[in-house]
C-alpha cells in the first residue's frame, strides 16, 4: 500500500530519503508519527529508522548518525544536530520540526530493568520490539519505494477498528517494558480505543511489574490521561486491571459503598470520575482536573455514620487539602504553585455549594471572592461539575442557585473589587496613626478593617477605612496623632 497523504511529501522527509539513497541505505519513518498521520492528528516529532549493510570488518556503521549528519548539512543554517554516540542515535532540529535518527534494532530485556540490551537488527525486528500494532507501522522514504507502508501486524486495521493490541505475545511486550501497560491505557483513553481481551488480561497478570517503572514516567502518562476528552476511561481501566492501588492507593480507597441501617452513601470513586469528566467537558485545565480528581480524597478518613443524620464527611475538604502535598510528592507531580492551587481548590470546593444551599448573603459572597481571588472562576466551575445527584429536582435547584451566586459575584466584584483585595490601610500607616511599634494590635485593627469591608459595613476605600479605624481605636481607648 502506498500512502499518499501530502504530509508524507513534506520537503524534510523527501530530503531525508534523498540523503539515504546517496548513502545506499534504507530509511523509514516509523511509530507514533505514522499512526498520527493516518489518524489525521497533529504530531511534530518524526522518528526515522535506517537499515544499512555491515562494513568489511563485520561491524555495522552507525548509519543513523551518518544520515543525520548528511541531513543537517543539506539543511544548512538554522538546523541543529545533536549526536548521542553511546546510543548510536542523532537528532536534527529545524524550526518546529524534530527528526530522530536511529539504526534498526532488536532488543532483549532483563527481568529487573526496563533498560534493554540492544543489537542491530532488520526493519522487521525493529517493528517486532515496538509496543502496539498501531505504533509499529513504517513508511519507506527511499525514492523508488517512497510512501510504501510496511505494516506486518495489521496496525492499519486496528486503527480502523479502534483497537490496542501488541505485535507479540502481550505478556512479553508488557513484561519487557512495564511502562507499556500505562501507555496502553493512555492510548485507549486519548484515542477512544479499546484494549483487546488478551491485552487487558496481560496487564492484569503483569501489573506488579509496574513497580520497576519510575514515578516520573507514570506521572507523564497520568497527565496525558488527564488531558484526554474523557479521563474517567483511563482511571476505570487502571482500576479494572488492578494497577490503580499500586500507583495511587488513596484514589483506590474511594471505591465502595457502605450501608448502615439501610442507608448507603454514594460511591465516591465513581462520583469523582463523573466530576472529573464534567470538568474536562467544560475545558478545565490540567490542574483543575487534578483538583477534581482529588476533591473528595479526604472523604474515607472523615466518614462517620451518625444515627440521626446518616453518613457524614465533616471537614473532608480540609483533610483532603492536607493530603494533596503528600500525594503530589508520591506521584512526582510538581511541588510548586500548581500544587498550591490544587490544595486551595480542594480546600474551598465546598464553599460555593454551601452558599448555594443557604441564603446567599453579600457578605458570604464577598468572603468567597476574597479567599478564591483570581481562581474564583475555576472554583465555580469545579463546584458546578460537582453537582451530580440523580435527583433531577435537586440538580435543578442547585443550578438555579448557582446562577444566582454567579450573578451576585459579578455584581459585587464590579462594585467592591474584592477579588484581588488589598487592605486600603496598611500596617505601617496604622502604626504611624497611633505611634505603635509592630504588635498584635496592629494586626487586629487591620483584620477588623478587612472584615468590615467584606461584611459590607464600609466600602473598600482608604478614607472610609481610616474613619472606621479611628472610631475603633477610640472605642479601645487609643490616642490618635
Ligand atoms: N515505543 C515503544 N515502547 C515504549 C515507548 C515507545 O515501543 N515504551 C515505540 C513506539 O513504536 C512509539 C515510538 O517508540 O510509537 C515513539 O515513542 P514515543 O515518542 O514515546 O510515543 P509516541 O507513540 O510517538 O506517542 P506520544 O508522542 O503520544 O507519546
PDB file of N, CA and C in Angstrom, residues 151 204 227 242 269 299 308 376 378 397:
ATOM      1  N   UNK A 151       3.503  -2.775   7.191  1.00  0.00           N
ATOM      2  CA  UNK A 151       2.604  -2.928   8.338  1.00  0.00           C
ATOM      3  C   UNK A 151       2.413  -4.412   8.641  1.00  0.00           C
ATOM      4  N   UNK A 204      -3.409  -7.177  33.555  1.00  0.00           N
ATOM      5  CA  UNK A 204      -3.819  -7.628  34.891  1.00  0.00           C
ATOM      6  C   UNK A 204      -2.805  -8.636  35.456  1.00  0.00           C
ATOM      7  N   UNK A 227      -5.523  14.790  30.423  1.00  0.00           N
ATOM      8  CA  UNK A 227      -5.816  15.785  29.384  1.00  0.00           C
ATOM      9  C   UNK A 227      -6.685  15.235  28.258  1.00  0.00           C
ATOM     10  N   UNK A 242      -6.284  -3.561  37.859  1.00  0.00           N
ATOM     11  CA  UNK A 242      -5.608  -3.765  39.154  1.00  0.00           C
ATOM     12  C   UNK A 242      -4.377  -2.890  39.335  1.00  0.00           C
ATOM     13  N   UNK A 269     -15.712   6.986  44.409  1.00  0.00           N
ATOM     14  CA  UNK A 269     -14.832   6.819  43.239  1.00  0.00           C
ATOM     15  C   UNK A 269     -15.576   7.181  41.951  1.00  0.00           C
ATOM     16  N   UNK A 299     -12.503  12.070  51.976  1.00  0.00           N
ATOM     17  CA  UNK A 299     -13.761  11.510  52.496  1.00  0.00           C
ATOM     18  C   UNK A 299     -13.613  10.202  53.285  1.00  0.00           C
ATOM     19  N   UNK A 308     -28.714   9.757  63.733  1.00  0.00           N
ATOM     20  CA  UNK A 308     -29.777  10.742  63.463  1.00  0.00           C
ATOM     21  C   UNK A 308     -29.635  11.427  62.110  1.00  0.00           C
ATOM     22  N   UNK A 376     -11.335  32.216  41.313  1.00  0.00           N
ATOM     23  CA  UNK A 376     -12.769  32.084  41.601  1.00  0.00           C
ATOM     24  C   UNK A 376     -13.528  31.389  40.457  1.00  0.00           C
ATOM     25  N   UNK A 378     -12.431  29.196  38.285  1.00  0.00           N
ATOM     26  CA  UNK A 378     -12.128  27.759  38.309  1.00  0.00           C
ATOM     27  C   UNK A 378     -12.887  27.074  39.453  1.00  0.00           C
ATOM     28  N   UNK A 397     -32.508  22.781  41.323  1.00  0.00           N
ATOM     29  CA  UNK A 397     -32.444  23.779  42.384  1.00  0.00           C
ATOM     30  C   UNK A 397     -31.006  24.292  42.552  1.00  0.00           C
TER      31      UNK A 397
END
